[in-house]
Amino acid sequence: MSGGIRVADVALIFEGGGMRASYTSAVVAALIREGLHFDWVGGISAGSSCTANYLSRDAARARTSFVDLAADPQFGSWRTWLQGKGRFNAKYIYEETGAPGQALPYDWDAFNAHATEFAIGAFEARTGRMQYWGRDDIRELHDLMVRVRASSSLPILMPPVTLGDELYVDGALGPTGGFALDAAKRAGYEKFFVVMTRARDYVKPASRLPGFYRTAFRRYPAVLDAVLKRPRRYNETRHELFELERQGRAYLFCPTDLSVSNSETDVRRLARSYELGEQQVARELPRMREWLGAGAG
C-alpha cells in the first residue's frame, strides 16, 4: 500500500439502514479522503454498498450512491414495485449502474489494486443461514454487485436474489440483526470501528404486524422467524457494541442529526442528510484518528 495510513488491528463495519446511509456515507468519504486504510471491512444491506464504495476508494461515489442517484428516473417507485422490480429498482441500482459509462460507474481497477479483505452478508431465505462473501468469491464486477444487491434485498419491498441454488434476502435478518460483527470476530478481530445508522438511544421495537408477516412469508418460514426475531437480535448486538465501547474496544459513530427515513427519495433532503453527516464527521475526526492511533492528520 502506498500513501495513507494502514489500520491493521481494527475491523471497519458499516450498518445498513437504506437511505439513512445518506448520512453515514459522509464517513465513507472521509475515511477515503483521510487515507485511512483498514485491512478488513464488512457490511450488510446498505452497509454492503458502503463497503463496496470504500473498497473502490471513490469518495464521490460514496455520496452519489445515496444522494444524487435518487433523482434517476429508474431509481424506483411504487410503479417499479408493482412491476416486480422492487420499491427500489434493485437490478438497475446494483447490477447496471456500476458498469463503465453508466450512471454510477465503479472503479474496478481500484477495487483490485488493494488487498483489503471484506465480508458482505446476506440471508438464505430457505435455510435461515447467514452467508458472507469475500474477495475469494469475486472474479468480475457483476460478482460483487449482485452480492451487494442480495445483501440489500429487503423482503416485500424488493425481490429476492438467486445465486447458485440459494435464494437470498437482506442480510439484516441474520443473527446479529444487521452488523457484520460476527464476521469480523471470525476474521480474528477484537477491536471494531462501527458506523451506525441509528442514534445512541434508539431501541428497535417489536414487530407491530406479525399476522401480516405470517401471511407474507408463509412459503419461507425461516424468513418469518428472522423477521420476528430481528428486533431482539438487533438490540442485543447494539448492547454488545456499547459494552465493547466501554471496554475501549470499539469506536461507534452514531448519527446525532439524522433526519431521513430508510425509504427517503427526495434528493434535497438526502443532500441535507449528507451535509449533516459531514458536519458530524468533521467534529469527530480528531477523536477518530486518535482512537485509531492515526495521529492528527
mmCIF file of C-alpha atoms in Angstrom:
data_model
loop_
_atom_site.group_PDB
_atom_site.id
_atom_site.type_symbol
_atom_site.label_atom_id
_atom_site.label_comp_id
_atom_site.label_asym_id
_atom_site.label_seq_id
_atom_site.Cartn_x
_atom_site.Cartn_y
_atom_site.Cartn_z
ATOM 1 C CA MET A 1 0.000 0.000 0.000
ATOM 2 C CA SER A 2 1.379 3.407 -0.928
ATOM 3 C CA GLY A 3 0.222 6.584 0.821
ATOM 4 C CA GLY A 4 -2.243 6.868 3.649
ATOM 5 C CA ILE A 5 -2.251 5.085 6.985
ATOM 6 C CA ARG A 6 -2.764 1.358 7.378
ATOM 7 C CA VAL A 7 -5.147 0.277 10.148
ATOM 8 C CA ALA A 8 -4.296 -3.381 10.690
ATOM 9 C CA ASP A 9 -5.818 -4.263 14.059
ATOM 10 C CA VAL A 10 -9.323 -2.788 13.760
ATOM 11 C CA ALA A 11 -12.270 -4.080 11.715
ATOM 12 C CA LEU A 12 -14.376 -1.473 9.919
ATOM 13 C CA ILE A 13 -18.118 -2.266 9.998
ATOM 14 C CA PHE A 14 -20.955 -0.460 8.209
ATOM 15 C CA GLU A 15 -24.537 -0.888 9.404
ATOM 16 C CA GLY A 16 -27.371 -0.858 6.866
ATOM 17 C CA GLY A 17 -30.462 1.313 7.017
ATOM 18 C CA GLY A 18 -31.491 2.093 3.449
ATOM 19 C CA MET A 19 -31.331 5.788 2.616
ATOM 20 C CA ARG A 20 -30.245 6.652 6.155
ATOM 21 C CA ALA A 21 -26.845 5.805 4.693
ATOM 22 C CA SER A 22 -27.007 9.217 3.012
ATOM 23 C CA TYR A 23 -25.802 10.448 6.419
ATOM 24 C CA THR A 24 -23.161 7.822 7.065
ATOM 25 C CA SER A 25 -21.823 7.896 3.504
ATOM 26 C CA ALA A 26 -20.038 11.005 4.707
ATOM 27 C CA VAL A 27 -17.983 8.719 6.952
ATOM 28 C CA VAL A 28 -17.068 6.534 3.967
ATOM 29 C CA ALA A 29 -15.937 9.594 2.028
ATOM 30 C CA ALA A 30 -13.953 10.955 4.973
ATOM 31 C CA LEU A 31 -12.115 7.683 5.592
ATOM 32 C CA ILE A 32 -11.149 7.596 1.918
ATOM 33 C CA ARG A 33 -10.029 11.242 1.817
ATOM 34 C CA GLU A 34 -8.076 10.863 5.060
ATOM 35 C CA GLY A 35 -6.248 7.840 3.650
ATOM 36 C CA LEU A 36 -7.322 5.535 6.474
ATOM 37 C CA HIS A 37 -6.872 2.066 5.001
ATOM 38 C CA PHE A 38 -8.398 -0.703 7.106
ATOM 39 C CA ASP A 39 -7.209 -4.241 6.449
ATOM 40 C CA TRP A 40 -10.774 -5.566 6.849
ATOM 41 C CA VAL A 41 -14.216 -4.093 6.195
ATOM 42 C CA GLY A 42 -17.677 -5.614 6.442
ATOM 43 C CA GLY A 43 -21.211 -4.514 5.700
ATOM 44 C CA ILE A 44 -24.785 -5.684 5.447
ATOM 45 C CA SER A 45 -27.681 -4.235 3.431
ATOM 46 C CA ALA A 46 -26.940 -0.551 2.716
ATOM 47 C CA GLY A 47 -23.734 -1.185 4.622
ATOM 48 C CA SER A 48 -22.667 -3.513 1.816
ATOM 49 C CA SER A 49 -22.919 -0.582 -0.608
ATOM 50 C CA CYS A 50 -20.808 1.488 1.769
ATOM 51 C CA THR A 51 -18.334 -1.395 1.922
ATOM 52 C CA ALA A 52 -18.129 -1.600 -1.871
ATOM 53 C CA ASN A 53 -17.657 2.153 -2.162
ATOM 54 C CA TYR A 54 -14.933 2.121 0.476
ATOM 55 C CA LEU A 55 -13.140 -0.665 -1.399
ATOM 56 C CA SER A 56 -13.169 1.402 -4.606
ATOM 57 C CA ARG A 57 -11.566 4.387 -2.815
ATOM 58 C CA ASP A 58 -14.127 6.619 -4.556
ATOM 59 C CA ALA A 59 -15.331 9.334 -2.155
ATOM 60 C CA ALA A 60 -17.585 10.944 -4.769
ATOM 61 C CA ARG A 61 -19.358 7.645 -5.451
ATOM 62 C CA ALA A 62 -19.995 7.223 -1.728
ATOM 63 C CA ARG A 63 -22.139 10.368 -1.797
ATOM 64 C CA THR A 64 -23.742 9.824 -5.193
ATOM 65 C CA SER A 65 -24.938 6.326 -4.270
ATOM 66 C CA PHE A 66 -27.229 7.639 -1.536
ATOM 67 C CA VAL A 67 -27.961 11.177 -2.718
ATOM 68 C CA ASP A 68 -27.881 12.031 -6.422
ATOM 69 C CA LEU A 69 -28.816 8.569 -7.697
ATOM 70 C CA ALA A 70 -32.259 9.016 -6.146
ATOM 71 C CA ALA A 71 -33.020 11.538 -8.915
ATOM 72 C CA ASP A 72 -32.504 8.893 -11.602
ATOM 73 C CA PRO A 73 -35.893 8.114 -13.228
ATOM 74 C CA GLN A 74 -35.048 4.412 -12.974
ATOM 75 C CA PHE A 75 -34.174 4.535 -9.275
ATOM 76 C CA GLY A 76 -37.502 3.051 -8.249
ATOM 77 C CA SER A 77 -41.056 3.831 -7.186
ATOM 78 C CA TRP A 78 -44.256 2.062 -6.302
ATOM 79 C CA ARG A 79 -44.731 1.549 -10.025
ATOM 80 C CA THR A 80 -41.499 -0.460 -10.274
ATOM 81 C CA TRP A 81 -42.642 -2.367 -7.184
ATOM 82 C CA LEU A 82 -45.897 -3.301 -8.942
ATOM 83 C CA GLN A 83 -43.800 -4.415 -11.935
ATOM 84 C CA GLY A 84 -41.909 -6.825 -9.673
ATOM 85 C CA LYS A 85 -38.655 -4.837 -9.806
ATOM 86 C CA GLY A 86 -38.844 -3.547 -6.233
ATOM 87 C CA ARG A 87 -39.694 -0.310 -4.460
ATOM 88 C CA PHE A 88 -36.060 0.410 -5.184
ATOM 89 C CA ASN A 89 -35.264 -0.873 -8.673
ATOM 90 C CA ALA A 90 -32.700 -3.328 -7.354
ATOM 91 C CA LYS A 91 -31.343 -4.891 -10.531
ATOM 92 C CA TYR A 92 -30.816 -1.469 -12.079
ATOM 93 C CA ILE A 93 -29.298 0.127 -8.970
ATOM 94 C CA TYR A 94 -26.876 -2.649 -8.107
ATOM 95 C CA GLU A 95 -26.159 -4.579 -11.290
ATOM 96 C CA GLU A 96 -26.406 -1.976 -14.051
ATOM 97 C CA THR A 97 -25.367 1.464 -12.803
ATOM 98 C CA GLY A 98 -21.833 0.368 -11.858
ATOM 99 C CA ALA A 99 -20.819 -0.628 -15.383
ATOM 100 C CA PRO A 100 -18.480 1.656 -17.382
ATOM 101 C CA GLY A 101 -20.342 4.582 -18.902
ATOM 102 C CA GLN A 102 -23.436 4.038 -16.761
ATOM 103 C CA ALA A 103 -24.989 6.240 -14.070
ATOM 104 C CA LEU A 104 -22.651 5.209 -11.246
ATOM 105 C CA PRO A 105 -19.500 3.610 -12.711
ATOM 106 C CA TYR A 106 -17.484 1.521 -10.274
ATOM 107 C CA ASP A 107 -13.694 1.741 -10.188
ATOM 108 C CA TRP A 108 -12.944 -1.950 -10.676
ATOM 109 C CA ASP A 109 -9.217 -1.331 -11.042
ATOM 110 C CA ALA A 110 -9.081 0.439 -7.678
ATOM 111 C CA PHE A 111 -11.003 -2.429 -6.074
ATOM 112 C CA ASN A 112 -8.401 -4.884 -7.372
ATOM 113 C CA ALA A 113 -5.436 -2.673 -6.510
ATOM 114 C CA HIS A 114 -5.926 -3.020 -2.760
ATOM 115 C CA ALA A 115 -5.668 -6.194 -0.701
ATOM 116 C CA THR A 116 -8.331 -5.197 1.833
ATOM 117 C CA GLU A 117 -10.316 -8.227 2.947
ATOM 118 C CA PHE A 118 -14.062 -7.824 3.283
ATOM 119 C CA ALA A 119 -17.341 -9.514 4.130
ATOM 120 C CA ILE A 120 -20.731 -8.796 2.562
ATOM 121 C CA GLY A 121 -23.594 -10.633 4.230
ATOM 122 C CA ALA A 122 -26.969 -11.918 3.030
ATOM 123 C CA PHE A 123 -29.647 -14.214 4.458
ATOM 124 C CA GLU A 124 -30.573 -17.532 2.860
ATOM 125 C CA ALA A 125 -34.363 -17.438 2.601
ATOM 126 C CA ARG A 126 -34.911 -21.199 2.516
ATOM 127 C CA THR A 127 -32.372 -22.347 5.107
ATOM 128 C CA GLY A 128 -32.176 -19.410 7.509
ATOM 129 C CA ARG A 129 -28.382 -19.403 7.307
ATOM 130 C CA MET A 130 -26.265 -16.274 7.115
ATOM 131 C CA GLN A 131 -23.906 -16.129 4.144
ATOM 132 C CA TYR A 132 -20.839 -13.904 3.973
ATOM 133 C CA TRP A 133 -18.903 -13.373 0.744
ATOM 134 C CA GLY A 134 -15.367 -12.065 0.448
ATOM 135 C CA ARG A 135 -12.637 -11.399 -2.057
ATOM 136 C CA ASP A 136 -12.272 -15.084 -2.971
ATOM 137 C CA ASP A 137 -15.859 -15.054 -4.281
ATOM 138 C CA ILE A 138 -15.297 -12.143 -6.670
ATOM 139 C CA ARG A 139 -13.922 -12.582 -10.176
ATOM 140 C CA GLU A 140 -15.651 -9.751 -12.026
ATOM 141 C CA LEU A 141 -17.703 -6.652 -11.261
ATOM 142 C CA HIS A 142 -21.013 -8.486 -11.537
ATOM 143 C CA ASP A 143 -19.907 -10.964 -8.841
ATOM 144 C CA LEU A 144 -19.518 -8.086 -6.416
ATOM 145 C CA MET A 145 -22.611 -6.097 -7.336
ATOM 146 C CA VAL A 146 -25.060 -8.994 -7.381
ATOM 147 C CA ARG A 147 -23.923 -9.846 -3.850
ATOM 148 C CA VAL A 148 -24.383 -6.250 -2.731
ATOM 149 C CA ARG A 149 -27.873 -6.483 -4.196
ATOM 150 C CA ALA A 150 -28.566 -9.754 -2.375
ATOM 151 C CA SER A 151 -27.390 -8.245 0.902
ATOM 152 C CA SER A 152 -29.732 -5.288 0.378
ATOM 153 C CA SER A 153 -32.909 -7.033 -0.812
ATOM 154 C CA LEU A 154 -35.456 -6.137 1.835
ATOM 155 C CA PRO A 155 -38.270 -8.701 1.749
ATOM 156 C CA ILE A 156 -41.599 -7.494 0.317
ATOM 157 C CA LEU A 157 -40.127 -4.208 -0.900
ATOM 158 C CA MET A 158 -37.509 -5.825 -3.144
ATOM 159 C CA PRO A 159 -37.372 -9.179 -4.948
ATOM 160 C CA PRO A 160 -35.036 -11.858 -3.585
ATOM 161 C CA VAL A 161 -31.843 -12.726 -5.432
ATOM 162 C CA THR A 162 -30.941 -16.193 -6.691
ATOM 163 C CA LEU A 163 -27.271 -17.176 -6.590
ATOM 164 C CA GLY A 164 -26.469 -20.775 -7.377
ATOM 165 C CA ASP A 165 -29.095 -22.912 -5.680
ATOM 166 C CA GLU A 166 -29.930 -20.399 -2.953
ATOM 167 C CA LEU A 167 -32.412 -17.556 -2.640
ATOM 168 C CA TYR A 168 -31.132 -14.527 -0.724
ATOM 169 C CA VAL A 169 -32.734 -11.600 1.071
ATOM 170 C CA ASP A 170 -31.479 -8.729 3.207
ATOM 171 C CA GLY A 171 -28.632 -9.734 5.499
ATOM 172 C CA ALA A 172 -30.109 -7.722 8.379
ATOM 173 C CA LEU A 173 -32.291 -10.777 9.058
ATOM 174 C CA GLY A 174 -29.212 -12.663 10.217
ATOM 175 C CA PRO A 175 -28.175 -13.439 13.817
ATOM 176 C CA THR A 176 -26.691 -10.003 14.589
ATOM 177 C CA GLY A 177 -29.673 -8.021 13.290
ATOM 178 C CA GLY A 178 -27.614 -6.234 10.657
ATOM 179 C CA PHE A 179 -23.995 -5.838 11.805
ATOM 180 C CA ALA A 180 -21.084 -7.808 10.333
ATOM 181 C CA LEU A 181 -19.678 -8.106 13.841
ATOM 182 C CA ASP A 182 -19.781 -11.906 13.758
ATOM 183 C CA ALA A 183 -17.798 -11.976 10.512
ATOM 184 C CA ALA A 184 -15.217 -9.561 11.933
ATOM 185 C CA LYS A 185 -14.768 -11.750 15.004
ATOM 186 C CA ARG A 186 -14.337 -14.839 12.854
ATOM 187 C CA ALA A 187 -11.663 -12.967 10.917
ATOM 188 C CA GLY A 188 -9.781 -12.625 14.207
ATOM 189 C CA TYR A 189 -10.526 -9.010 15.133
ATOM 190 C CA GLU A 190 -11.016 -7.805 18.696
ATOM 191 C CA LYS A 191 -11.376 -4.068 18.010
ATOM 192 C CA PHE A 192 -14.082 -2.519 15.858
ATOM 193 C CA PHE A 193 -14.816 0.822 14.192
ATOM 194 C CA VAL A 194 -18.576 0.705 13.640
ATOM 195 C CA VAL A 195 -20.526 3.190 11.524
ATOM 196 C CA MET A 196 -24.107 3.033 12.756
ATOM 197 C CA THR A 197 -27.277 4.473 11.223
ATOM 198 C CA ARG A 198 -29.334 4.949 14.378
ATOM 199 C CA ALA A 199 -28.957 7.359 17.281
ATOM 200 C CA ARG A 200 -27.374 6.211 20.516
ATOM 201 C CA ASP A 201 -30.672 5.995 22.356
ATOM 202 C CA TYR A 202 -32.514 4.037 19.667
ATOM 203 C CA VAL A 203 -34.229 0.782 20.627
ATOM 204 C CA LYS A 204 -35.874 -1.262 17.875
ATOM 205 C CA PRO A 205 -39.489 -2.005 18.797
ATOM 206 C CA ALA A 206 -41.134 -5.394 18.429
ATOM 207 C CA SER A 207 -42.951 -6.114 15.182
ATOM 208 C CA ARG A 208 -46.375 -4.495 15.009
ATOM 209 C CA LEU A 209 -47.635 -6.664 12.130
ATOM 210 C CA PRO A 210 -46.901 -10.299 12.984
ATOM 211 C CA GLY A 211 -50.075 -11.509 11.292
ATOM 212 C CA PHE A 212 -49.184 -9.752 8.064
ATOM 213 C CA TYR A 213 -45.690 -11.255 8.099
ATOM 214 C CA ARG A 214 -47.045 -14.743 8.731
ATOM 215 C CA THR A 215 -49.120 -14.403 5.581
ATOM 216 C CA ALA A 216 -46.404 -12.710 3.515
ATOM 217 C CA PHE A 217 -43.714 -15.269 4.369
ATOM 218 C CA ARG A 218 -45.772 -18.455 4.586
ATOM 219 C CA ARG A 219 -43.555 -20.008 1.879
ATOM 220 C CA TYR A 220 -40.384 -19.063 3.741
ATOM 221 C CA PRO A 221 -40.734 -19.867 7.456
ATOM 222 C CA ALA A 222 -37.044 -19.086 8.039
ATOM 223 C CA VAL A 223 -37.638 -15.520 6.835
ATOM 224 C CA LEU A 224 -40.726 -15.187 9.032
ATOM 225 C CA ASP A 225 -38.793 -16.403 12.055
ATOM 226 C CA ALA A 226 -35.932 -13.987 11.322
ATOM 227 C CA VAL A 227 -38.256 -11.010 10.803
ATOM 228 C CA LEU A 228 -39.963 -11.621 14.135
ATOM 229 C CA LYS A 229 -36.636 -12.137 15.959
ATOM 230 C CA ARG A 230 -34.817 -9.215 14.360
ATOM 231 C CA PRO A 231 -35.709 -6.513 16.943
ATOM 232 C CA ARG A 232 -34.305 -8.648 19.782
ATOM 233 C CA ARG A 233 -31.206 -9.607 17.809
ATOM 234 C CA TYR A 234 -30.599 -6.029 16.723
ATOM 235 C CA ASN A 235 -30.945 -4.626 20.242
ATOM 236 C CA GLU A 236 -28.697 -7.356 21.669
ATOM 237 C CA THR A 237 -25.946 -6.576 19.170
ATOM 238 C CA ARG A 238 -26.158 -2.871 19.902
ATOM 239 C CA HIS A 239 -25.894 -3.656 23.614
ATOM 240 C CA GLU A 240 -22.769 -5.696 22.885
ATOM 241 C CA LEU A 241 -21.291 -2.865 20.813
ATOM 242 C CA PHE A 242 -21.855 -0.317 23.559
ATOM 243 C CA GLU A 243 -20.211 -2.694 26.020
ATOM 244 C CA LEU A 244 -17.222 -3.017 23.663
ATOM 245 C CA GLU A 245 -17.100 0.765 23.507
ATOM 246 C CA ARG A 246 -16.995 0.953 27.308
ATOM 247 C CA GLN A 247 -14.085 -1.501 27.233
ATOM 248 C CA GLY A 248 -12.229 0.675 24.735
ATOM 249 C CA ARG A 249 -12.541 -1.998 22.039
ATOM 250 C CA ALA A 250 -14.989 -0.164 19.779
ATOM 251 C CA TYR A 251 -15.403 3.268 18.273
ATOM 252 C CA LEU A 252 -19.065 3.864 17.483
ATOM 253 C CA PHE A 253 -20.145 6.553 15.054
ATOM 254 C CA CYS A 254 -23.802 7.198 15.912
ATOM 255 C CA PRO A 255 -25.759 9.863 13.969
ATOM 256 C CA THR A 256 -26.729 12.882 16.050
ATOM 257 C CA ASP A 257 -28.849 14.743 13.464
ATOM 258 C CA LEU A 258 -30.483 12.006 11.396
ATOM 259 C CA SER A 259 -33.436 13.464 9.519
ATOM 260 C CA VAL A 260 -34.386 10.924 6.822
ATOM 261 C CA SER A 261 -36.046 7.513 6.789
ATOM 262 C CA ASN A 262 -34.750 4.370 5.143
ATOM 263 C CA SER A 263 -37.068 4.961 2.144
ATOM 264 C CA GLU A 264 -36.401 8.674 1.541
ATOM 265 C CA THR A 265 -36.012 9.625 -2.156
ATOM 266 C CA ASP A 266 -36.137 13.431 -2.053
ATOM 267 C CA VAL A 267 -32.692 14.474 -3.272
ATOM 268 C CA ARG A 268 -32.739 17.769 -1.393
ATOM 269 C CA ARG A 269 -33.426 16.006 1.877
ATOM 270 C CA LEU A 270 -30.806 13.364 1.122
ATOM 271 C CA ALA A 271 -28.244 16.064 0.279
ATOM 272 C CA ARG A 272 -29.002 17.792 3.567
ATOM 273 C CA SER A 273 -28.632 14.469 5.361
ATOM 274 C CA TYR A 274 -25.189 14.001 3.807
ATOM 275 C CA GLU A 275 -24.184 17.541 4.839
ATOM 276 C CA LEU A 276 -25.211 16.827 8.429
ATOM 277 C CA GLY A 277 -23.164 13.655 8.310
ATOM 278 C CA GLU A 278 -20.171 15.630 7.030
ATOM 279 C CA GLN A 279 -20.511 18.092 9.897
ATOM 280 C CA GLN A 280 -20.552 15.326 12.481
ATOM 281 C CA VAL A 281 -17.555 13.631 10.862
ATOM 282 C CA ALA A 282 -15.641 16.903 10.980
ATOM 283 C CA ARG A 283 -16.393 17.212 14.701
ATOM 284 C CA GLU A 284 -15.372 13.637 15.458
ATOM 285 C CA LEU A 285 -12.439 13.212 13.096
ATOM 286 C CA PRO A 286 -9.704 14.170 15.579
ATOM 287 C CA ARG A 287 -11.139 11.677 18.092
ATOM 288 C CA MET A 288 -11.483 9.020 15.387
ATOM 289 C CA ARG A 289 -7.868 9.404 14.392
ATOM 290 C CA GLU A 290 -6.673 9.367 17.992
ATOM 291 C CA TRP A 291 -8.638 6.173 18.731
ATOM 292 C CA LEU A 292 -7.232 4.527 15.613
ATOM 293 C CA GLY A 293 -3.725 5.633 16.500
ATOM 294 C CA ALA A 294 -3.554 7.540 13.236
ATOM 295 C CA GLY A 295 -2.194 10.848 14.512
ATOM 296 C CA ALA A 296 -3.579 14.293 13.906
ATOM 297 C CA GLY A 297 -3.638 14.139 10.094
#
